[in-house]
mmCIF file of C-alpha atoms in Angstrom:
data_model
loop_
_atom_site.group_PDB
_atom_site.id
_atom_site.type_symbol
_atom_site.label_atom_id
_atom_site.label_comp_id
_atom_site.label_asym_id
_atom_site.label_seq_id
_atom_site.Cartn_x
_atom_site.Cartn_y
_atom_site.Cartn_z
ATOM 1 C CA UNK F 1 -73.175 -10.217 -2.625
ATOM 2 C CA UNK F 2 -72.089 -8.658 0.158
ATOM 3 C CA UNK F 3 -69.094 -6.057 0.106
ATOM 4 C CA UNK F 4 -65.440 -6.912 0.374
ATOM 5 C CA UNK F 5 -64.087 -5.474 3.629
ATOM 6 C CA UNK F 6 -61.335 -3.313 2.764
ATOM 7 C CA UNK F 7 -58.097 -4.565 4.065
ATOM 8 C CA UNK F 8 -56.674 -2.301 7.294
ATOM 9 C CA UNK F 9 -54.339 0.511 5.599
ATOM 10 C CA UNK F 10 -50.646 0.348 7.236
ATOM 11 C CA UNK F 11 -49.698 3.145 9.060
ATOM 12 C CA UNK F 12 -46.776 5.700 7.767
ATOM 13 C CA UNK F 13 -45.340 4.541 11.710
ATOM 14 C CA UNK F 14 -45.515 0.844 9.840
ATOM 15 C CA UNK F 15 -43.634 1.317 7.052
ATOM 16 C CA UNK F 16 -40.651 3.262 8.585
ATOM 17 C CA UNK F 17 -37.729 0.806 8.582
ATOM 18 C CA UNK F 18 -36.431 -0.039 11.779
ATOM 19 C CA UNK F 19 -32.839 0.092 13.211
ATOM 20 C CA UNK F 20 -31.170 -3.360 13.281
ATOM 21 C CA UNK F 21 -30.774 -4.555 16.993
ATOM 22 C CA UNK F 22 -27.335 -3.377 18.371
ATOM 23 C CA UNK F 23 -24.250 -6.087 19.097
ATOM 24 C CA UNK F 24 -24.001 -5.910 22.716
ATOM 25 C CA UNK F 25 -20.123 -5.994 22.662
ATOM 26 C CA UNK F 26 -19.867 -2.601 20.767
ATOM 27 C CA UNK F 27 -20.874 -0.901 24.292
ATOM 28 C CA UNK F 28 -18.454 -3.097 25.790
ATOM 29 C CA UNK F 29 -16.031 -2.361 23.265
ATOM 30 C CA UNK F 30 -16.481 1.178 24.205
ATOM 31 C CA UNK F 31 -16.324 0.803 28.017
ATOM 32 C CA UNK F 32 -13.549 -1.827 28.064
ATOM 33 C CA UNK F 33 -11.319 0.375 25.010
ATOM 34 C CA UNK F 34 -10.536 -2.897 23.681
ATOM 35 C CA UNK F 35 -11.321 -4.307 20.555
ATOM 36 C CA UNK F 36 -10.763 -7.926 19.764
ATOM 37 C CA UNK F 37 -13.277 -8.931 17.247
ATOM 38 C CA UNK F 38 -13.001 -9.734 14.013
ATOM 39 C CA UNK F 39 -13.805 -6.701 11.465
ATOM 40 C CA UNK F 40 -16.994 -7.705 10.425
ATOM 41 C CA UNK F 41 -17.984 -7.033 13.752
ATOM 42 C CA UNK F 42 -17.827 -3.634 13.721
ATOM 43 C CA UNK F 43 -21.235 -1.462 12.878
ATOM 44 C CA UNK F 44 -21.167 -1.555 9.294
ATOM 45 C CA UNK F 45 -22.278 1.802 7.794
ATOM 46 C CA UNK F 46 -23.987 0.866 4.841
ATOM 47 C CA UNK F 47 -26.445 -1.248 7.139
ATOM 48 C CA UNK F 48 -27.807 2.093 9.328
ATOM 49 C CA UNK F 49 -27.384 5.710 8.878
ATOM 50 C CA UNK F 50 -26.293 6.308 11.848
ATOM 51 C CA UNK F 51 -23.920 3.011 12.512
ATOM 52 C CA UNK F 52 -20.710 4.953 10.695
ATOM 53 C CA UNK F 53 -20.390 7.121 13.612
ATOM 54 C CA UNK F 54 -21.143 4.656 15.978
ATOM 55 C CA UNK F 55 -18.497 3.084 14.308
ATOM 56 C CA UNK F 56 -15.794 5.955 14.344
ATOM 57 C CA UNK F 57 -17.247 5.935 18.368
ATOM 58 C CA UNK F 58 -16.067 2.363 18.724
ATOM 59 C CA UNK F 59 -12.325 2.970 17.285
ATOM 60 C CA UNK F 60 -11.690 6.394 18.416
ATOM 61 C CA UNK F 61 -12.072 4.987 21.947
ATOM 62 C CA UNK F 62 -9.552 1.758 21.760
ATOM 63 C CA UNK F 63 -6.460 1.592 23.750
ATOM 64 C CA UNK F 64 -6.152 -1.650 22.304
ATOM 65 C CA UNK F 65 -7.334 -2.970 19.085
ATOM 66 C CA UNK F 66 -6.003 -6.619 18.838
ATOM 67 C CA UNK F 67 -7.511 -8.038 15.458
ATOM 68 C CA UNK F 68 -5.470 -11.648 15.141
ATOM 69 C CA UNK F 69 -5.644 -14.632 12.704
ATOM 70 C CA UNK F 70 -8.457 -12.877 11.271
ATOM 71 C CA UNK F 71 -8.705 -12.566 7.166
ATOM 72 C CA UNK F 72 -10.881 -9.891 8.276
ATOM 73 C CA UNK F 73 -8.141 -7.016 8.361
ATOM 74 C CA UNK F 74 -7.538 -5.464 4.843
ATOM 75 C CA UNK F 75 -5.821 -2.711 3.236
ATOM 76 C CA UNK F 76 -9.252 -0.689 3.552
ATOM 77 C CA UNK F 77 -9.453 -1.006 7.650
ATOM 78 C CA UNK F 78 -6.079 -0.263 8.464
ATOM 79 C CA UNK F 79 -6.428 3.079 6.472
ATOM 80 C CA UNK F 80 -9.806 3.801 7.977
ATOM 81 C CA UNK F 81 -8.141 2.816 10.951
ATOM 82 C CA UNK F 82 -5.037 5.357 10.743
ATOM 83 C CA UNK F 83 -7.002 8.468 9.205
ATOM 84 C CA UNK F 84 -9.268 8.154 12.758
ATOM 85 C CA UNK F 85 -5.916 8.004 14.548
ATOM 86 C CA UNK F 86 -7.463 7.255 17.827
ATOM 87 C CA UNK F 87 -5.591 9.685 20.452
ATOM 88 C CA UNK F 88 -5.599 6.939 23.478
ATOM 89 C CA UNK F 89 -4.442 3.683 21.067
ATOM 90 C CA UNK F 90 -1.431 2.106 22.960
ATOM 91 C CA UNK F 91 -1.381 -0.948 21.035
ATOM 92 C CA UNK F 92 -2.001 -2.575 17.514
ATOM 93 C CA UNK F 93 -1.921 -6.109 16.538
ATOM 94 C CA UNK F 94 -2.893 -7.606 13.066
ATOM 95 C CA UNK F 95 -1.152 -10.958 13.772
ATOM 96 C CA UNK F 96 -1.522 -13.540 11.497
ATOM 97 C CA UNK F 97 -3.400 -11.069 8.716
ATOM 98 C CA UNK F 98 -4.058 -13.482 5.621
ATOM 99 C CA UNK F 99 -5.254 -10.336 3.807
ATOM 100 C CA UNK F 100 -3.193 -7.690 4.833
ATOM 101 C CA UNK F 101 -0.913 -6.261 2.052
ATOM 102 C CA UNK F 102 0.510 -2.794 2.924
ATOM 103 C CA UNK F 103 0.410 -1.104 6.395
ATOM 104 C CA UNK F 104 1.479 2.980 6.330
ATOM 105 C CA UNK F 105 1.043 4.662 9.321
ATOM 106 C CA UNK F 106 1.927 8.312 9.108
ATOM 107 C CA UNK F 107 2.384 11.585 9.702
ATOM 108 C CA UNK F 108 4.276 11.301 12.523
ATOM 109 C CA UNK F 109 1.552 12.562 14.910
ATOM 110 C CA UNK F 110 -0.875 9.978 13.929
ATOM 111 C CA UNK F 111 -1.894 7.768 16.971
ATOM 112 C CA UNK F 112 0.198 10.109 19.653
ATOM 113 C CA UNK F 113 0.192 7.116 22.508
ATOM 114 C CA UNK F 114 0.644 3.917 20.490
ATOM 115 C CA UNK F 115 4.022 1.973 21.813
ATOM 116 C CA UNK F 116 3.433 -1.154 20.241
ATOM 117 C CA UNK F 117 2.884 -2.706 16.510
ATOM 118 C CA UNK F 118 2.357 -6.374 15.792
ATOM 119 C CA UNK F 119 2.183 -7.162 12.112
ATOM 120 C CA UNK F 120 3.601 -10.878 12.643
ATOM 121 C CA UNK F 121 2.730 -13.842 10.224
ATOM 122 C CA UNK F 122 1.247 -11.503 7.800
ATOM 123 C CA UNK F 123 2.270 -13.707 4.727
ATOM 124 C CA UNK F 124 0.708 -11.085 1.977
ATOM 125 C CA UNK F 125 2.284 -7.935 3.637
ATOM 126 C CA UNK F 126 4.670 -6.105 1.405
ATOM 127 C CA UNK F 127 4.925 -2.534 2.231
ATOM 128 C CA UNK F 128 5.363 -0.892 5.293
ATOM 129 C CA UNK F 129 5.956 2.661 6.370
ATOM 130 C CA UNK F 130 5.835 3.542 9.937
ATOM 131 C CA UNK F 131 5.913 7.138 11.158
ATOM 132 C CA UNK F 132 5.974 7.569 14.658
ATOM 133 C CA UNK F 133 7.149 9.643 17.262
ATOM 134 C CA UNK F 134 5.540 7.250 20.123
ATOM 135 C CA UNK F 135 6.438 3.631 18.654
ATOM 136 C CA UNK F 136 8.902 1.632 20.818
ATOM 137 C CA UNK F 137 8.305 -1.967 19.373
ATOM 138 C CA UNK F 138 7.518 -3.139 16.232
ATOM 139 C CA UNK F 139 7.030 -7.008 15.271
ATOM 140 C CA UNK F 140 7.590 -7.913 12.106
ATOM 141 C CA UNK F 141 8.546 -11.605 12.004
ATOM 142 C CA UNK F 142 7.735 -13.932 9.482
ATOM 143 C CA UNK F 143 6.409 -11.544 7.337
ATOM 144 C CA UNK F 144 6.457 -11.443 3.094
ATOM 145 C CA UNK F 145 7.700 -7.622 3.868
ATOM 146 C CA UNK F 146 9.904 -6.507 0.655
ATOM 147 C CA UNK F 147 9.778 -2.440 1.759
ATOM 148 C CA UNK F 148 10.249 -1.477 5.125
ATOM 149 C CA UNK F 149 10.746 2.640 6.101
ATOM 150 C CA UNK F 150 10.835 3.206 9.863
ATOM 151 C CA UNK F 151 10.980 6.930 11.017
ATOM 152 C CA UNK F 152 10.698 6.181 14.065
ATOM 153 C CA UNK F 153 12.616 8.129 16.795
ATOM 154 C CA UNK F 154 11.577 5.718 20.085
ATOM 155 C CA UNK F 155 12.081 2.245 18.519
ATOM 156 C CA UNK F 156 14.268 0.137 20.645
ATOM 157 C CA UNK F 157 12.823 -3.202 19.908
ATOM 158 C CA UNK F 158 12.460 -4.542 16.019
ATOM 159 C CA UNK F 159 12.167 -7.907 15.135
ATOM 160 C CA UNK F 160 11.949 -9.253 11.578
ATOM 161 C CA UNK F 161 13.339 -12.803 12.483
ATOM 162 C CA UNK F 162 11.974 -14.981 9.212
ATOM 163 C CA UNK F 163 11.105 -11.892 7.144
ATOM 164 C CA UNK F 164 13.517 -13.037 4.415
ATOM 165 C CA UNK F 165 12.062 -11.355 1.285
ATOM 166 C CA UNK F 166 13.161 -7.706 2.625
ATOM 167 C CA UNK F 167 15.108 -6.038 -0.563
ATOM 168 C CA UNK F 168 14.634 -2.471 1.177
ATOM 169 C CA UNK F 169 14.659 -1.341 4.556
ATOM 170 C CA UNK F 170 15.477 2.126 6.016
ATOM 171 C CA UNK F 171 15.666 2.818 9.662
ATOM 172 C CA UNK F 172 15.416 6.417 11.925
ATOM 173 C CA UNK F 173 15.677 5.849 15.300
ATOM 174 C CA UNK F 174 17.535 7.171 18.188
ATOM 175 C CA UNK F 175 16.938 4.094 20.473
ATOM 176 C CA UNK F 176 17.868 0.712 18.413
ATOM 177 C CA UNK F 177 20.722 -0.517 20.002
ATOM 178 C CA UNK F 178 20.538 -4.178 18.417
ATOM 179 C CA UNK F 179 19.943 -4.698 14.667
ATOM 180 C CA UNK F 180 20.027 -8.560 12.874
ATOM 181 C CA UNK F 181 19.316 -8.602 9.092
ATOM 182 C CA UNK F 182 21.359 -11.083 8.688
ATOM 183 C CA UNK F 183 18.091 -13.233 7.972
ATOM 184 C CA UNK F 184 17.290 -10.973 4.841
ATOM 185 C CA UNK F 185 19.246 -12.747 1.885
ATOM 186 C CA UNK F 186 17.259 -10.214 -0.895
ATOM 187 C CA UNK F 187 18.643 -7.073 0.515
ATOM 188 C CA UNK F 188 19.611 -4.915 -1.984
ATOM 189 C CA UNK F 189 19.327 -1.158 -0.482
ATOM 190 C CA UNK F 190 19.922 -0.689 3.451
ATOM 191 C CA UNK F 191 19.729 2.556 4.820
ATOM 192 C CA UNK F 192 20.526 3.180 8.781
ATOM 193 C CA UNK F 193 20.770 6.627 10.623
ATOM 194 C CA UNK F 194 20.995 5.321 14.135
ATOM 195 C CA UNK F 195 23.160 6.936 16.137
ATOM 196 C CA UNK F 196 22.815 4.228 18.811
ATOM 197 C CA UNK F 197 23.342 1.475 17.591
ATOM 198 C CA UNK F 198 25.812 -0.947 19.109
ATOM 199 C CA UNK F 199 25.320 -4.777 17.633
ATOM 200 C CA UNK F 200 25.019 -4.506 13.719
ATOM 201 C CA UNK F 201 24.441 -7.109 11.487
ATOM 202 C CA UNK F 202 24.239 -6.092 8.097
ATOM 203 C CA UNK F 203 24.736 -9.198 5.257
ATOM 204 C CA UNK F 204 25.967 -8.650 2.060
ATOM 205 C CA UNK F 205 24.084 -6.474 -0.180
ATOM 206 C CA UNK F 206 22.530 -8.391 -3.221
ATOM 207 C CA UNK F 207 23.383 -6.362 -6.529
ATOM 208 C CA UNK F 208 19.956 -5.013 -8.348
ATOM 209 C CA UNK F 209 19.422 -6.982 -11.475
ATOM 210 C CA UNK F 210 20.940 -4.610 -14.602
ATOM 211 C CA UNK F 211 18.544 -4.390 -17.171
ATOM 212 C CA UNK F 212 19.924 -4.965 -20.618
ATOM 213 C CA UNK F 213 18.389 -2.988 -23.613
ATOM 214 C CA UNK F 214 17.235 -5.030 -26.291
ATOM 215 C CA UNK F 215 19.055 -4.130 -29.597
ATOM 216 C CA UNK F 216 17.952 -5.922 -33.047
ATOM 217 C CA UNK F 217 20.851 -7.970 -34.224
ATOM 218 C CA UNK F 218 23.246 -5.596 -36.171
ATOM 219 C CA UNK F 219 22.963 -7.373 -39.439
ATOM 220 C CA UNK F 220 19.190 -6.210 -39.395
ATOM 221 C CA UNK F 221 19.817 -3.048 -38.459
ATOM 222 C CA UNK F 222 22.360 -2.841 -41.580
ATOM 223 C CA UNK F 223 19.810 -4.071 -43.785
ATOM 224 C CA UNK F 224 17.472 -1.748 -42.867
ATOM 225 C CA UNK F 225 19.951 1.481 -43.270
ATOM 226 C CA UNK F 226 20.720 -0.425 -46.828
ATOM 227 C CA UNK F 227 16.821 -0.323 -47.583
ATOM 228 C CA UNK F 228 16.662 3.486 -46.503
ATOM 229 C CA UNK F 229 19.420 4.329 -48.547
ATOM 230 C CA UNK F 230 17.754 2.942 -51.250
ATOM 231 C CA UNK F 231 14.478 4.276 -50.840
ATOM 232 C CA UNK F 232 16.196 7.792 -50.537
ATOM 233 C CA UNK F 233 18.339 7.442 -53.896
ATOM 234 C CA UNK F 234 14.852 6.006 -55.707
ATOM 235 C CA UNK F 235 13.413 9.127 -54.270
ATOM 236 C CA UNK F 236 15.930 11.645 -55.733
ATOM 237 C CA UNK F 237 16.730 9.407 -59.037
ATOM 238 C CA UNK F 238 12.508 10.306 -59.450
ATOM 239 C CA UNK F 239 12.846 13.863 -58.477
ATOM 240 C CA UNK F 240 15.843 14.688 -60.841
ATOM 241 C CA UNK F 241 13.942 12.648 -63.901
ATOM 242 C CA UNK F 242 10.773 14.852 -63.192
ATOM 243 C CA UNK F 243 12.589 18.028 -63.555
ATOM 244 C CA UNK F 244 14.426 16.862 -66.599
ATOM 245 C CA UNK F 245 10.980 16.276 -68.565
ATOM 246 C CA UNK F 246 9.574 19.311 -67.433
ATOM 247 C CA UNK F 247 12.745 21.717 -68.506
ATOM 248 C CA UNK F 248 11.794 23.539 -71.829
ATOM 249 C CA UNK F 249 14.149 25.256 -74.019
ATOM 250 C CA UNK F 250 13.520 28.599 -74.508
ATOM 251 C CA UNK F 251 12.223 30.511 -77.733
ATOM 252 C CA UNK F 252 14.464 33.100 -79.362
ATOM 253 C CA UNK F 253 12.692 34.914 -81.505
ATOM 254 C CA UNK F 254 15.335 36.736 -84.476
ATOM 255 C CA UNK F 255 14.494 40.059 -85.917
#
């Protein structure tokens, strides 16, 4: 029998992985400072070693990053998004976010350029805190916002038509002229410092719920001091009969 050729050995150059093929619109993306793609667009890190800072490359660049109607945008990318705080961003939009819950942009310095903030027909968001001293418009309408906190020196435009579930909202601002909560029927705490402000509509602050302590009914807490009582007299009754049997009279011995 003739010998079995030996199969051809793979080359160390063979095995290597190879990088995935890049998305041609993260160049673009770059070039253009504008991203409109969903999130899942993005480089994802965990597919290439080197795609997280290709990544970072593609946000720190945007002057725009316009993410709408996309269930895409979570908690987790607006965070990644705010700790790169790109330095040319001039405007943010997360319309329509079915997945959005919270939005906090802060400290103040955070994304120096960025005028404009669309968080619009974000039905999960609850919490937002905005800390700016660049913001001049911030859309919040139809939103399920029940915490707002603006610090926000700039802001001249704010609209939160439909946001009806507000129950706390405070507002810094040296610019807001116009302000209409009227719309928020939950609004329990309102806090305003701005000195500018001409047209005020404030509605009727709803009274926080007062929580009542639960106390057992008083005829079983009377019981129960009777049964303690009892317990306690038992106890002593038992203690004063056990040093009764134990007393001993003492011998006197006569001479």
């Amino acid at each position: 029998m003739g010998k079995k050729g030996k199969g051809k050995k793979k080359s160390k150059k063979d095995s290597e992985p190879t990088e995935p093929p890049h998305d041609p619109g993260w160049e673009r993306a770059v070039e253009q400072g504008r991203w409109d793609r969903p999130i899942d667009a993005l480089p994802d890190p965990n597919a290439w070693p080197t795609w997280g800072a290709l990544r970072e490359r593609i946000i720190l660049s945007c002057m725009t990053i316009q993410v709408t109607w996309s269930p895409s945008v979570s908690d987790a990318f607006a965070s990644e998004m705010v700790k790169l705080a790109p330095p040319e961003l001039a405007k943010l939009s997360f319309r329509g976010s079915s997945s959005l819950t919270k939005f906090v942009l802060s400290p103040l310095t955070a994304c120096p350029l960025l005028k404009e903030i669309d968080l619009s027909l974000s039905p999960k968001l609850e919490f937002v805190l905005i800390q700016s001293e660049s913001v001049e418009k911030i859309l919040l309408s139809r939103c399920g916002v029940k915490k707002l906190l603006l610090h926000c020196k700039n802001l001249s435009t704010l609209s939160i038509e439909g946001s009806t579930s507000i129950e706390t909202i405070m507002i810094w601002s040296d610019k807001l002229v116009n302000l209409d909560l009227t719309a928020c029927s939950q609004l329990s705490t309102c806090k305003i410092h701005c000195p500018n402000l001409k047209d005020r509509k404030i509605p009727e602050l709803k009274a926080k719920p007062v929580k009542i302590p639960d106390h057992p009914p008083i005829s079983k807490m009377l019981a129960a001091e009777i049964e303690i009582n009892a317990e306690l007299q038992k106890q002593k009754e038992k203690s004063s009969s056990s040093e009764s049997s134990t007393f001993e009279i003492p011998i006197v011995l006569r001479c």
